[in-house]
XYZ file of C-alpha atoms in Angstrom:
271
model
C 3.192 -3.526 44.343
C 0.889 -1.412 42.375
C 2.524 1.793 43.476
C 5.431 1.696 40.940
C 5.177 3.828 37.951
C 6.054 1.788 34.878
C 7.221 3.324 31.603
C 6.870 1.460 28.220
C 9.369 2.709 25.637
C 7.797 1.629 22.532
C 4.119 0.853 21.828
C 3.927 -1.981 19.596
C 2.039 -5.216 19.791
C 3.926 -6.695 22.550
C 3.851 -3.738 24.739
C 0.181 -3.327 24.189
C -0.246 -7.099 25.265
C 1.530 -6.330 28.575
C -0.134 -3.089 29.168
C -3.723 -4.761 28.644
C -2.814 -7.493 30.826
C -1.617 -5.232 33.628
C -4.686 -3.035 33.546
C -7.117 -6.034 33.154
C -5.434 -7.464 36.124
C -6.012 -4.583 38.265
C -2.771 -2.422 37.925
C -3.657 1.273 38.113
C -3.878 2.960 34.659
C -2.380 6.107 36.378
C 0.825 4.389 37.102
C 1.525 3.367 33.589
C 3.253 5.562 30.735
C 3.660 4.610 27.214
C 6.082 6.591 24.954
C 6.364 6.294 21.229
C 7.392 8.129 18.204
C 3.916 7.604 16.649
C 1.066 9.323 17.915
C -1.740 7.022 16.596
C -0.490 4.084 18.736
C -0.453 6.217 21.826
C -3.984 7.557 20.949
C -5.385 3.929 20.911
C -3.680 3.075 24.161
C -4.895 5.872 26.061
C -8.424 5.320 24.866
C -8.516 1.665 25.506
C -6.607 1.810 28.796
C -6.687 5.441 30.180
C -3.017 5.339 30.563
C -0.612 8.393 30.247
C 0.996 8.635 26.774
C 3.895 10.731 25.475
C 5.998 11.435 22.526
C 8.989 12.082 24.693
C 11.096 9.145 26.072
C 12.788 11.204 28.512
C 9.665 12.655 30.054
C 8.650 8.886 30.644
C 11.765 7.442 31.889
C 12.578 10.102 34.553
C 9.007 9.623 36.155
C 9.364 5.893 36.202
C 10.457 3.392 38.789
C 10.502 0.554 36.091
C 11.526 1.056 32.517
C 10.182 -1.479 30.056
C 12.214 -1.430 26.773
C 9.811 -2.406 24.011
C 11.358 -1.213 20.773
C 12.493 -3.378 17.907
C 15.880 -5.060 18.408
C 17.454 -3.083 15.679
C 16.578 0.235 17.330
C 17.642 -0.833 20.954
C 21.024 0.173 21.032
C 20.327 3.855 19.899
C 17.475 4.107 22.138
C 19.478 2.863 25.327
C 22.448 5.142 24.505
C 20.200 8.212 23.954
C 18.285 7.499 27.299
C 21.455 7.257 29.330
C 23.136 10.111 27.883
C 20.034 12.524 28.429
C 18.980 10.923 31.695
C 21.902 9.213 33.588
C 20.084 8.968 36.813
C 17.937 6.274 35.299
C 20.840 3.695 35.742
C 19.489 3.258 39.168
C 16.078 2.032 37.945
C 14.977 -1.422 37.270
C 14.871 -2.251 33.358
C 12.672 -5.054 31.786
C 13.079 -5.740 28.013
C 10.614 -7.356 25.725
C 12.877 -7.281 22.775
C 13.852 -10.805 21.500
C 17.573 -11.832 20.724
C 19.669 -9.226 22.789
C 21.622 -10.518 25.641
C 21.911 -8.920 28.933
C 25.605 -7.997 28.366
C 24.709 -5.866 25.589
C 22.211 -4.016 27.674
C 25.006 -3.436 30.151
C 27.354 -2.229 27.297
C 24.764 0.399 26.546
C 23.263 1.316 29.840
C 25.806 0.405 32.376
C 25.687 -1.966 35.128
C 21.996 -1.854 35.564
C 19.472 -4.332 37.076
C 17.590 -5.881 34.222
C 15.099 -8.520 33.740
C 14.745 -10.150 30.020
C 11.352 -11.257 29.323
C 9.763 -13.133 26.548
C 5.886 -12.969 26.585
C 3.919 -14.432 23.752
C 0.790 -12.982 22.123
C -1.867 -14.960 23.936
C -0.674 -12.646 26.843
C -3.292 -10.388 25.313
C -6.139 -12.540 26.540
C -4.379 -13.646 29.675
C -3.563 -17.106 28.600
C 0.007 -16.552 27.593
C 3.301 -17.783 28.914
C 6.292 -15.335 29.764
C 9.659 -16.450 30.125
C 11.935 -14.273 32.596
C 15.480 -14.037 33.371
C 16.941 -11.753 35.982
C 20.416 -10.121 36.138
C 21.598 -8.504 39.459
C 17.917 -7.982 40.503
C 16.694 -7.934 44.336
C 14.107 -10.259 45.448
C 11.584 -7.524 45.456
C 12.475 -6.536 41.997
C 11.777 -10.117 40.724
C 8.602 -10.264 42.720
C 7.401 -6.984 41.134
C 8.323 -8.147 37.624
C 6.447 -11.289 38.313
C 3.479 -9.448 39.506
C 3.778 -7.057 36.334
C 3.341 -10.098 34.173
C 0.884 -12.162 36.300
C -2.078 -11.034 34.207
C -0.471 -12.371 31.027
C -0.930 -15.959 32.097
C 1.694 -18.524 33.208
C 5.283 -16.884 34.223
C 8.399 -19.141 33.865
C 11.779 -17.911 35.750
C 14.855 -19.217 33.880
C 18.094 -19.837 35.791
C 20.234 -19.553 32.701
C 19.877 -16.897 30.096
C 20.557 -19.357 27.338
C 17.133 -20.663 28.024
C 15.657 -17.640 26.782
C 16.385 -18.806 23.163
C 14.740 -22.038 24.048
C 11.575 -20.575 25.508
C 11.195 -18.494 22.262
C 10.947 -21.791 20.369
C 8.676 -23.522 22.786
C 6.347 -20.547 23.503
C 7.228 -17.229 21.975
C 6.944 -18.470 18.407
C 4.517 -21.475 18.829
C 1.352 -19.603 18.665
C 2.140 -19.248 15.089
C 2.606 -22.985 14.791
C -0.826 -23.609 16.042
C -2.247 -20.828 13.747
C -0.701 -22.585 10.875
C -2.049 -25.803 11.878
C -5.412 -24.469 12.469
C -5.255 -22.624 9.037
C -4.570 -25.884 7.246
C -7.426 -27.617 9.176
C -9.913 -24.903 8.302
C -8.817 -24.926 4.639
C -9.822 -28.763 4.431
C -13.035 -27.973 6.373
C -13.906 -25.339 3.559
C -13.162 -28.003 0.963
C -15.560 -30.295 2.808
C -18.144 -27.686 2.357
C -18.390 -25.697 5.490
C -18.320 -21.950 5.167
C -15.284 -20.053 6.314
C -16.888 -18.839 9.545
C -18.194 -22.122 10.626
C -14.762 -23.765 9.783
C -12.708 -21.367 11.849
C -15.005 -21.518 14.777
C -15.119 -25.337 14.863
C -11.273 -25.591 14.541
C -10.727 -22.975 17.130
C -13.194 -24.383 19.557
C -11.863 -27.775 19.398
C -8.308 -26.504 19.839
C -9.781 -24.594 22.912
C -11.146 -27.686 24.197
C -8.208 -29.877 23.611
C -5.857 -27.390 25.388
C -8.236 -27.124 28.405
C -8.637 -30.795 28.864
C -4.872 -31.095 28.819
C -4.253 -28.414 31.398
C -6.987 -29.916 33.548
C -5.490 -33.457 33.363
C -2.822 -35.334 34.801
C -2.320 -37.510 31.714
C 0.498 -36.821 29.234
C -0.243 -35.609 25.794
C 0.568 -39.037 24.548
C -2.129 -40.570 27.135
C -4.624 -38.110 25.987
C -4.015 -38.670 22.291
C -4.378 -42.481 22.857
C -7.575 -42.027 24.698
C -9.301 -40.642 21.560
C -7.249 -43.100 19.081
C -9.100 -46.268 18.567
C -7.013 -48.930 16.721
C -8.385 -48.928 13.241
C -10.558 -46.191 13.644
C -10.830 -42.862 11.893
C -8.520 -40.869 14.306
C -5.912 -43.826 14.127
C -5.837 -43.425 10.338
C -5.227 -39.539 10.567
C -2.620 -39.983 13.375
C -0.832 -42.614 11.550
C -0.605 -40.460 8.386
C 0.869 -37.604 10.455
C 3.484 -39.989 11.909
C 4.245 -41.721 8.437
C 4.801 -38.228 6.878
C 7.339 -37.236 9.613
C 5.237 -34.821 11.750
C 7.549 -35.089 14.753
C 10.735 -34.620 12.916
C 9.059 -31.710 11.025
C 8.228 -30.096 14.496
C 11.703 -30.911 16.112
C 13.384 -29.329 12.947
C 11.088 -26.227 13.191
C 11.671 -25.606 16.863
C 15.598 -26.024 16.577
C 15.545 -23.608 13.694
C 13.851 -20.917 15.773
C 16.463 -21.525 18.456
C 19.203 -21.209 15.945
C 17.765 -18.001 14.502
C 17.468 -16.688 18.224
C 21.255 -17.538 18.873
C 22.252 -15.654 15.586
C 20.316 -12.697 16.486
C 22.010 -12.605 19.774
C 25.441 -12.765 18.232
C 24.557 -10.047 15.910
C 24.356 -7.269 18.575
């Protein structure tokens, strides 16, 4: 499956994440092209991953077997319409989109009845510990298998049987690295108040988060059970966890995640 040429149109952070994961997972650099309006991002990608780069979108897509649309959502309609107008033959290729919020129906309005996979990777994909939600429209089994292979270096792939679940996975995995960073930031601030320097505090908090996540992934126990195992009644952890509960942590998390879903749905309706 490494024989397909993959063209990334757009060279932002998420495109970089996927390119890095592909190359680090053994995908041939010579079979990856990145196109972008800005030369500095292309220069950095070429230096880091030895891929082909170009300022010309059409040059990239006509060479590709798979076209990854990785521009900002507000730029997507113009991009798609320009691509199909200048290179109508690309309608027979597989499209993969990294943009949040745009439904398959809009891509088909702009590109025609193309075969397309909506993807929603998260930023830990850069270190092969990400989660990518995937939804396919009119794709063959081979095309789904190739897309799965393309994202395999990013971490866990989750195929969705309903496009609406893309909005849900945004809340659960797409936005959630920021939730954890926010929580860790708050813990670091308290650690510094307690006398640890910034570097020590960051490392202690991050290492503890890594250890907890690793334990959870390696255990058959639920999160609730794992929490109970380190929460002795009347002890220090019990006091901290009780404080979280009394101040409404579960409701706060629920409200935040449903707010993310609502915003994703609003974005979809705006296209």
